[in-house]
CSV table of C-alpha atoms in Angstrom, one decimal:
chain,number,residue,atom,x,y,z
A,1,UNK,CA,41.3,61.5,65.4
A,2,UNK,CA,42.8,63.1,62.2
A,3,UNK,CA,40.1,62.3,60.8
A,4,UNK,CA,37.5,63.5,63.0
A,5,UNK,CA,39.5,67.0,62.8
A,6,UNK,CA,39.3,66.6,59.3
A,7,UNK,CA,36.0,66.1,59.1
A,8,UNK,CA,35.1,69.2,61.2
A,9,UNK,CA,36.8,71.7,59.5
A,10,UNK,CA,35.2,70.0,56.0
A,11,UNK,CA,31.8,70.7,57.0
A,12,UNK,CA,30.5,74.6,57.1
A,13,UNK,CA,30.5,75.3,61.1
A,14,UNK,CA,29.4,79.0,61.6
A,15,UNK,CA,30.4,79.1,64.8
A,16,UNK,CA,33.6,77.7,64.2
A,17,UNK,CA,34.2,80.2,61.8
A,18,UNK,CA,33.4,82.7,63.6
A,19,UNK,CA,36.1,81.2,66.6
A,20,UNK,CA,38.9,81.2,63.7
A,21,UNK,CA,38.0,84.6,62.6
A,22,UNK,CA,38.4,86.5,65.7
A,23,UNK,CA,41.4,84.2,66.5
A,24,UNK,CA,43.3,85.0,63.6
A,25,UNK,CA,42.8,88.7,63.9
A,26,UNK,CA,43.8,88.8,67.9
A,27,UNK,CA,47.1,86.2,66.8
A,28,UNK,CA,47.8,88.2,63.4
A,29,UNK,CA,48.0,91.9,65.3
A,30,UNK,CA,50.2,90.3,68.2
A,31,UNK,CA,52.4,88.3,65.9
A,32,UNK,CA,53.0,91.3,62.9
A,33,UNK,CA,52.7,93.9,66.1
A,34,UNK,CA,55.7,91.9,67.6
A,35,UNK,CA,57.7,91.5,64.4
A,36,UNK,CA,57.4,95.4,63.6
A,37,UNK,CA,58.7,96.6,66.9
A,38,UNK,CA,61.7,93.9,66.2
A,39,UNK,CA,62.1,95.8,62.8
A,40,UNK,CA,62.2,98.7,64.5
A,41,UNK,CA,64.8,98.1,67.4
A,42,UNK,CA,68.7,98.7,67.4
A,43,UNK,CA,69.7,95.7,64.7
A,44,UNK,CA,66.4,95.0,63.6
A,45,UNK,CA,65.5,95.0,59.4
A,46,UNK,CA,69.1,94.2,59.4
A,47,UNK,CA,68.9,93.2,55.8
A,48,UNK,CA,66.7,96.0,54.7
A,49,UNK,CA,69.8,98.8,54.2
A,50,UNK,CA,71.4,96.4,51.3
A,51,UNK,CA,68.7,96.2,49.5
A,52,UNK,CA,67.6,100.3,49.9
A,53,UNK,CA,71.1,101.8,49.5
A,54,UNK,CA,71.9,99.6,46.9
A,55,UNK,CA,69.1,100.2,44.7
A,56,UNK,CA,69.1,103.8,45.5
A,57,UNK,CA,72.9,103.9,44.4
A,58,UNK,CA,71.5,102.3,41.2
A,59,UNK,CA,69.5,104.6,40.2
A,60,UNK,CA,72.0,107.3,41.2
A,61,UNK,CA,74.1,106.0,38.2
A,62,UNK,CA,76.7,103.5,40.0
A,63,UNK,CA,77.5,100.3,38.7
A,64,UNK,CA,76.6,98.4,42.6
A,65,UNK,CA,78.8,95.5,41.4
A,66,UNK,CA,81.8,97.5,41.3
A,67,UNK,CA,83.6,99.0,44.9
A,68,UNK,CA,83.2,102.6,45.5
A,69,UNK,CA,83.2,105.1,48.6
A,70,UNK,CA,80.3,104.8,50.8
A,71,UNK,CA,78.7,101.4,49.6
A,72,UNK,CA,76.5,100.1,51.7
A,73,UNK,CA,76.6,96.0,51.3
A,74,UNK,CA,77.3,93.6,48.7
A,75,UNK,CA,75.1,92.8,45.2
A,76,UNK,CA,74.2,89.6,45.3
A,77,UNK,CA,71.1,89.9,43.7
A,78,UNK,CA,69.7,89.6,40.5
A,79,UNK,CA,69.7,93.3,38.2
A,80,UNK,CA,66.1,93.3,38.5
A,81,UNK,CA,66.0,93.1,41.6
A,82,UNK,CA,67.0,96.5,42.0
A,83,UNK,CA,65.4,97.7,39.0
A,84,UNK,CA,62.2,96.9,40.7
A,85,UNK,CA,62.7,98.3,43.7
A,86,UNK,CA,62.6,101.7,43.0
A,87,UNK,CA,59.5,102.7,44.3
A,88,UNK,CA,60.9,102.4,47.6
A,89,UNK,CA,64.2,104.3,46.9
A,90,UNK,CA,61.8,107.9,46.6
A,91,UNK,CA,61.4,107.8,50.0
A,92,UNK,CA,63.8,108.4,53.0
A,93,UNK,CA,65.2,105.1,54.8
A,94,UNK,CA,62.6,105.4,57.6
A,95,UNK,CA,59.8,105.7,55.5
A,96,UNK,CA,60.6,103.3,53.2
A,97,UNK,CA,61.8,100.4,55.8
A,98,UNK,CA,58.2,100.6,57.5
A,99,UNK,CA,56.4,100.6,53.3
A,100,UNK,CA,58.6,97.4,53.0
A,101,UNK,CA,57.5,95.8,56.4
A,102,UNK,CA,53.5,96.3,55.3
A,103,UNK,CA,54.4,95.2,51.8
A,104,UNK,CA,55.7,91.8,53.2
A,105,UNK,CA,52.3,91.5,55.1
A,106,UNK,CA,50.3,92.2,52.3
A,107,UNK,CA,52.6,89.4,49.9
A,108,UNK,CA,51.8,87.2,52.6
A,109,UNK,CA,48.0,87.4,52.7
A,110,UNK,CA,48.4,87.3,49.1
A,111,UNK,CA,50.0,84.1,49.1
A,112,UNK,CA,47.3,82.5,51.5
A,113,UNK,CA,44.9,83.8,49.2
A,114,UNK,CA,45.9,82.4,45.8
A,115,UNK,CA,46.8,79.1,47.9
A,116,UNK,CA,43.4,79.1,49.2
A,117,UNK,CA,42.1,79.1,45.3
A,118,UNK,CA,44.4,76.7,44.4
A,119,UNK,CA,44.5,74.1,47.0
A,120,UNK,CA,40.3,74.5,47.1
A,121,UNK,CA,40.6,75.6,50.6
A,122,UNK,CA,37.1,76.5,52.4
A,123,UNK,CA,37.4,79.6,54.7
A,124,UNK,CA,37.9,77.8,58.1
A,125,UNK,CA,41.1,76.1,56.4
A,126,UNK,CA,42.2,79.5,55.5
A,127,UNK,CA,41.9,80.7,58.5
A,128,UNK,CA,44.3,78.3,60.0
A,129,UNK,CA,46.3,78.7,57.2
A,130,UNK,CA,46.7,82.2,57.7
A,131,UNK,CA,47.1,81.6,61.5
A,132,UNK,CA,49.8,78.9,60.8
A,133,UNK,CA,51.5,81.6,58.4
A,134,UNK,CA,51.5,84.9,60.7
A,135,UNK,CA,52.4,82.8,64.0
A,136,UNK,CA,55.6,81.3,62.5
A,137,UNK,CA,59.1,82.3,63.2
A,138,UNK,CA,60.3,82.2,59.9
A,139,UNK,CA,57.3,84.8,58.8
A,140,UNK,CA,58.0,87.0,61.6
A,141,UNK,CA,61.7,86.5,61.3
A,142,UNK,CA,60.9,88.0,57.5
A,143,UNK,CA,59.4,90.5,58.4
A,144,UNK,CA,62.1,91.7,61.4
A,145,UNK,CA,64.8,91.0,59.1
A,146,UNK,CA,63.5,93.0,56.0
A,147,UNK,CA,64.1,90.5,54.3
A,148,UNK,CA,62.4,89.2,50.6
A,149,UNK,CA,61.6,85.3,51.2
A,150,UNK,CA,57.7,86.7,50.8
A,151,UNK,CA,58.3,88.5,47.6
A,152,UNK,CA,60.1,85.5,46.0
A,153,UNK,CA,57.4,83.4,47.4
A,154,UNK,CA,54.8,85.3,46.3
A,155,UNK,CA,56.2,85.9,42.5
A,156,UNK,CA,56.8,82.2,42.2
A,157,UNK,CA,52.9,81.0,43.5
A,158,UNK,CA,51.8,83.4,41.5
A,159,UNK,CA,53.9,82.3,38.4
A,160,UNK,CA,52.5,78.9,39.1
A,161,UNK,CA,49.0,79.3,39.9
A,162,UNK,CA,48.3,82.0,38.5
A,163,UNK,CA,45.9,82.0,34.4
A,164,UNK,CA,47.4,86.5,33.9
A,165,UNK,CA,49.2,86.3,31.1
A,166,UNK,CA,52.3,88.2,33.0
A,167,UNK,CA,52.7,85.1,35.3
A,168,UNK,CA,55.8,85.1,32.8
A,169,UNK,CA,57.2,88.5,34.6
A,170,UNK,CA,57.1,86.5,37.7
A,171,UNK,CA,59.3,83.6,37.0
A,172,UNK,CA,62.1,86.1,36.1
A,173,UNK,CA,61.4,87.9,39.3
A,174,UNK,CA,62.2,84.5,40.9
A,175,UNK,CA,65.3,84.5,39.5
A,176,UNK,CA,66.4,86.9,41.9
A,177,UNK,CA,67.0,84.4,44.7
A,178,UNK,CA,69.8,82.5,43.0
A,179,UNK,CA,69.2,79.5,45.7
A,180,UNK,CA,65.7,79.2,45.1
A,181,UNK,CA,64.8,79.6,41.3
A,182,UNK,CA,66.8,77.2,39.4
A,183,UNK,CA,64.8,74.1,39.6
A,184,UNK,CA,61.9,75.9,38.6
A,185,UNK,CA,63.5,77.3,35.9
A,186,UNK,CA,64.7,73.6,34.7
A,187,UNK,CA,61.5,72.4,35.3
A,188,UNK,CA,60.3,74.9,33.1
A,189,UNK,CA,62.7,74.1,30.3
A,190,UNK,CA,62.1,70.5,30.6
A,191,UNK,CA,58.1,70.8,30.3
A,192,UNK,CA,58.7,73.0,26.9
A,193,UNK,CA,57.1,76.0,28.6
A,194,UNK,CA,57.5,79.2,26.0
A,195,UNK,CA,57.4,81.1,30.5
A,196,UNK,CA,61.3,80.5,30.4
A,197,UNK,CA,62.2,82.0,27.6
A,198,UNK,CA,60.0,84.8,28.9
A,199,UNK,CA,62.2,84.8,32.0
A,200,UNK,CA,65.7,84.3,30.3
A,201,UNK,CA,64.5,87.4,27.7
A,202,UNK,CA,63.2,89.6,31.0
A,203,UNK,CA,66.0,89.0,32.9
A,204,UNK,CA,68.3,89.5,29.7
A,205,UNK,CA,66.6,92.9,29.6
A,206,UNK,CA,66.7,94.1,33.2
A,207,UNK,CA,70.9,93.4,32.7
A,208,UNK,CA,70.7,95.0,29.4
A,209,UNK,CA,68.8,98.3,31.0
A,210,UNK,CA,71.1,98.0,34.4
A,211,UNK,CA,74.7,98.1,32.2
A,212,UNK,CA,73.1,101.1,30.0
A,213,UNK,CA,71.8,103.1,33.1
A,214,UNK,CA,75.4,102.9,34.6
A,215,UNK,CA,77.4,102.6,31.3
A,216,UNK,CA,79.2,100.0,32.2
A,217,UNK,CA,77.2,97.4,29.8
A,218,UNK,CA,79.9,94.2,29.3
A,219,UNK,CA,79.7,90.2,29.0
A,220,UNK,CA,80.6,90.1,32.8
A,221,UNK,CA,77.8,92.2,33.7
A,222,UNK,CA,75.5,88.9,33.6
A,223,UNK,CA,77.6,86.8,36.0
A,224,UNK,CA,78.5,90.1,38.7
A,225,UNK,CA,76.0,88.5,41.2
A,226,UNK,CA,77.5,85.5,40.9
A,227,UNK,CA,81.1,86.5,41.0
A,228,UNK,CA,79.7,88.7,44.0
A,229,UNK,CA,78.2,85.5,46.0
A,230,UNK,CA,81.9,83.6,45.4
A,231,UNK,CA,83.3,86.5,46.6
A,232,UNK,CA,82.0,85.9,50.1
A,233,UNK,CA,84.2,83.7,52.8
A,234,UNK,CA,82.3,80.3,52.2
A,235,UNK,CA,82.4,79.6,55.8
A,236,UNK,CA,79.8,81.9,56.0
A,237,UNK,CA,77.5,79.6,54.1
A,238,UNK,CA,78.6,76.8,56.3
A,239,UNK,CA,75.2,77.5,58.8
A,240,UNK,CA,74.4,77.1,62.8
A,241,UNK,CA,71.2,75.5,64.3
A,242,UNK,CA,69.2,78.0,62.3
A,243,UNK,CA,70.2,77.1,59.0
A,244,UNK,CA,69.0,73.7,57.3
A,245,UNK,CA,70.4,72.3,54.4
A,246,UNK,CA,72.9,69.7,53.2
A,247,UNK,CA,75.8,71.7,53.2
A,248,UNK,CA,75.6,72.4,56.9
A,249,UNK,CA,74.4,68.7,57.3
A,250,UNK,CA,77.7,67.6,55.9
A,251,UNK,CA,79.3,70.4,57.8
A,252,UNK,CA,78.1,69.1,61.3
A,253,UNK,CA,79.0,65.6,60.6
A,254,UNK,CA,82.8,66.3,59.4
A,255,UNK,CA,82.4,65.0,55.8
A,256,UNK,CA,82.5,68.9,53.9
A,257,UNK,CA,85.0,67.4,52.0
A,258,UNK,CA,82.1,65.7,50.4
A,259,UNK,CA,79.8,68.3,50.1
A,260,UNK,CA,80.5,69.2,46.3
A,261,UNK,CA,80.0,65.5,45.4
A,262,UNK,CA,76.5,65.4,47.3
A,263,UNK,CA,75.1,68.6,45.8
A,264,UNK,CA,75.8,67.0,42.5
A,265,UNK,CA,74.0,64.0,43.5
A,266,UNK,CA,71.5,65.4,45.2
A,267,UNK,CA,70.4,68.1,42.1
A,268,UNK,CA,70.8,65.0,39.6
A,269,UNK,CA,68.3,63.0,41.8
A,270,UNK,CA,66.3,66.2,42.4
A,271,UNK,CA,66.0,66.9,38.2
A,272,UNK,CA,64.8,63.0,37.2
A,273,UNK,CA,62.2,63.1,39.8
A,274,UNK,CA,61.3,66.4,38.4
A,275,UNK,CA,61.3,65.3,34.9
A,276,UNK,CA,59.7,62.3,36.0
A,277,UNK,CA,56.5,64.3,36.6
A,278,UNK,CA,54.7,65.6,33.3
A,279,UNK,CA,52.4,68.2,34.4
A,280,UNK,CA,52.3,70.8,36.7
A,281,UNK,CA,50.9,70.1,40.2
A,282,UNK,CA,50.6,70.7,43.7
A,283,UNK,CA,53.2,68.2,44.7
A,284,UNK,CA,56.1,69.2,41.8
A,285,UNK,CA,55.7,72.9,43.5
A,286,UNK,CA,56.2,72.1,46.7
A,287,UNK,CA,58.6,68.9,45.9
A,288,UNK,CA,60.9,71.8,43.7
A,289,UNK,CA,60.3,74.5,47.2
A,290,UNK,CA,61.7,71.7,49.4
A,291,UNK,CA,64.5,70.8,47.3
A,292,UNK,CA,65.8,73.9,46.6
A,293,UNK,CA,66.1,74.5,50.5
A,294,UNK,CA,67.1,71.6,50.8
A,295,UNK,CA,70.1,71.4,48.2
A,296,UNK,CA,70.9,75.1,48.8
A,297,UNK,CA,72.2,77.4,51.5
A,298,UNK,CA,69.7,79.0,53.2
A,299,UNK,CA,68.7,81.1,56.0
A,300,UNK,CA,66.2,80.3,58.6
A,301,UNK,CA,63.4,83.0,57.7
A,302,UNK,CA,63.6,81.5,54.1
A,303,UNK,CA,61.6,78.6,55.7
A,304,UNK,CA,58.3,80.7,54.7
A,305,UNK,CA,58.8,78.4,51.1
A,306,UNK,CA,57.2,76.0,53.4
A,307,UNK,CA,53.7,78.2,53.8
A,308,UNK,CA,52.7,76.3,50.6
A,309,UNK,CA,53.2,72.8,52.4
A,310,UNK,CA,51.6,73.8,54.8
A,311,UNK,CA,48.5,74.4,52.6
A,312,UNK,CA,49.3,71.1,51.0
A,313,UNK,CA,48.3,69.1,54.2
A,314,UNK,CA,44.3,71.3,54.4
A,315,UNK,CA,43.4,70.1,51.4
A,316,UNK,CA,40.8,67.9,51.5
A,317,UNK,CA,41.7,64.4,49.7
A,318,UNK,CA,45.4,64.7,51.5
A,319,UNK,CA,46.4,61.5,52.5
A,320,UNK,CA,46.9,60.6,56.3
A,321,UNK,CA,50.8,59.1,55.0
A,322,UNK,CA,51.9,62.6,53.6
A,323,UNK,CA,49.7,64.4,56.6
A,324,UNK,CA,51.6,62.3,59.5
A,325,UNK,CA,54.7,62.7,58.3
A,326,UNK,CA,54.8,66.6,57.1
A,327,UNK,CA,52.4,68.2,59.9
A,328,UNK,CA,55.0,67.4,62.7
A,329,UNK,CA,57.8,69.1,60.4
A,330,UNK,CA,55.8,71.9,59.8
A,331,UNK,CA,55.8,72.4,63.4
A,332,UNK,CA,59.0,71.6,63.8
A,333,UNK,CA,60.2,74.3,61.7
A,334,UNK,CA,57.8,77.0,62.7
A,335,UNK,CA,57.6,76.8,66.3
A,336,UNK,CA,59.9,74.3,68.2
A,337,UNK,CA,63.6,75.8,66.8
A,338,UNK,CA,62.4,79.5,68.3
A,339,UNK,CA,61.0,77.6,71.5
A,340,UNK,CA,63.7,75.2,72.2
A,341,UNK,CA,65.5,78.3,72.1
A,342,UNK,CA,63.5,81.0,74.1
A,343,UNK,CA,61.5,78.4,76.4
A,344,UNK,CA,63.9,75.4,76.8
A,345,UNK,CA,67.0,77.5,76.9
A,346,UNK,CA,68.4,75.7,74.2
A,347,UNK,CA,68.4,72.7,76.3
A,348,UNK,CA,68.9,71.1,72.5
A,349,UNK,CA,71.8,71.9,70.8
A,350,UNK,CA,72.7,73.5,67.8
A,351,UNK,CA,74.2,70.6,66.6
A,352,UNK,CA,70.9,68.8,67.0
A,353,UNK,CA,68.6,71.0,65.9
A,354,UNK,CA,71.0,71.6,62.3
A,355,UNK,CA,70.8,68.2,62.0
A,356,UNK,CA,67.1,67.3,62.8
A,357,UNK,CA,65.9,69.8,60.9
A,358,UNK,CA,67.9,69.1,57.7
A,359,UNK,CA,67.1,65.6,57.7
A,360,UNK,CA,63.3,66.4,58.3
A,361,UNK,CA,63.7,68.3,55.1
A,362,UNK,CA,65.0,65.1,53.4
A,363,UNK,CA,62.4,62.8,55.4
A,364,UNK,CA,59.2,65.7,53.7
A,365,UNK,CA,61.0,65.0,50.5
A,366,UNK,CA,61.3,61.7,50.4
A,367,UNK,CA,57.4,61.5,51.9
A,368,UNK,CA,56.0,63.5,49.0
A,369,UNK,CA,58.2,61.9,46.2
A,370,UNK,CA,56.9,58.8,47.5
A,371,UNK,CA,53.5,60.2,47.7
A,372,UNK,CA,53.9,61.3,43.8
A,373,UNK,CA,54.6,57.6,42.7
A,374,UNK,CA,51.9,56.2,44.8
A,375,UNK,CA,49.4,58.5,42.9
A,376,UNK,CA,50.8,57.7,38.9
């Protein structure tokens, strides 16, 4: 039967085309429609103000990783980050919430669009790609949240995909999400690629420009989002049922004590297999995504590092191992935790769901690593 399906969308069907086409525009406007009344409600774009007040005391002259009247959240971003988002800090709150909201739309498409290219995607697998993007909770989550999971995403497909010569300028802006751009940054280093010291010099620079711009240039300057992040009461990282990674893994099952020991493992596992691989590929990508969920604390609407997974399983000479095995997670992750949760009451736990969902994250790890040795 996968097959047949495969076969089908292979093959240039007009009038399936034509289906998918009008489908994705009727499930795109109800799903982004949705998600912007969310950002709109009383606590929607929760995590917008942070990243707007922040930047636009920034560029007032205050040094954000300090404490001072007034502020408005908690640094824990990269310099550039908030170099970069000025743009949206010449406009008023309102206007610049709803600019951010359609700028998230449009690093979505964008990501389905270099994907397509890269994963040799015809346009009916494109079409479901963009349908399996838009329709997922963690997307719409993004966008009610305000938060930058599609930026990241987009900086760091681009940086790999991508033949511009600035694909550089986007691994540094990957370095903004602490939890999600160090193994591509090793992985980087370890294939002798001149794109990190591209990134360590850009990021260098954006700490250089921040500490001059506030005049409050030091040594400690390049560790404040760090010191900022340890700053935080850890439990909060512990998770719920809409978090998936180790640390809450270990967390559910009363061994945190251990947790320490694990991530150690875990990244020292992660970086062989990652040095195992010589090139550049489709699978390293997504096998360096997954793990840095995975091995990091994350949120649930950062799930959209899983879009490019997704893509993974359309192309056309995917095998049926990987394609059994990942497609139920995908759905998993995209649909059932919001359903179980708004259709079945939550008639699964929290408990269950954390800890289904983080070992599926190990099981789609595992599956493609495996997957990676099959095809040496």
């Amino acid at each position: 039967m996968i097959e047949d399906i495969k076969k089908l969308l292979d093959i240039k069907n007009r009038n399936l085309t034509i289906f998918l086409s009008i489908l994705f525009a009727l499930v795109a406007s109800l799903f982004i429609f949705k998600a912007y009344i969310n950002a709109n409600a009383i606590g929607g774009s929760i995590d917008f103000p942070q990243f707007y007040y922040l930047s636009k005391d920034f560029w007032a002259g205050k040094d954000i990783f300090n404490h001072f009247p007034g502020k408005k959240g908690m640094a824990m971003w990269n310099h550039i980050f908030y170099i970069i988002f000025y743009p949206f800090t010449l406009f008023t709150f309102e206007i610049s919430k709803t600019l951010w909201f359609f700028s998230n739309v449009i690093f979505a498409g964008l990501i389905v669009i270099l994907l397509k290219k890269a994963y040799n995607l015809n346009l009916n697998k494109s079409l479901i790609l963009g349908l399996l993007t838009v329709s997922s909770t963690p997307f719409t989550n993004t966008l009610g949240n305000g938060q930058l999971g599609l930026f990241i995403l987009m900086s760091i497909t681009i940086y790999w995909y991508s033949k511009f010569k600035i694909k550089k300028f986007f691994l540094a802006i990957a370095y903004i999400k602490f939890s999600f751009a160090p193994f591509f940054l090793i992985n980087s280093l370890f294939k002798k690629e001149i794109d990190f010291i591209y990134a360590v010099i850009i990021s260098t620079l954006a700490v250089i420009f921040y500490g001059f711009y506030v005049n409050e240039l030091s040594l400690i300057q390049f560790i404040n989002p760090i010191l900022t992040i340890l700053s935080i009461d850890q439990n909060v990282f512990i998770g719920d049922g809409h978090n998936f990674h180790i640390r809450s893994l270990f967390s559910t099952f009363g061994i945190f004590k251990y947790y320490p020991i694990a991530i150690i493992f875990f990244s020292i596992l992660n970086l062989i297999i990652i040095f195992s691989i010589k090139k550049k590929s489709d699978l390293l990508f997504i096998l360096i995504s997954i793990s840095n969920l995975l091995i990091f604390y994350h949120n649930y609407y950062d799930l959209v590092f899983l879009i490019p997974l997704a893509g993974y399983l359309l192309k056309k000479n995917i095998s049926a191992f990987v394609f059994i095995i990942n497609f139920p997670i995908i759905l998993f992750f995209f649909y059932f935790v919001r359903f179980n949760q708004l259709i079945l009451n939550s008639y699964f736990t929290e408990t269950f769901i954390n800890t289904a969902g983080s070992l599926l994250l190990v099981l789609s790890y595992i599956s493609l690593a495996y997957e990676n040795v099959k095809n040496k």
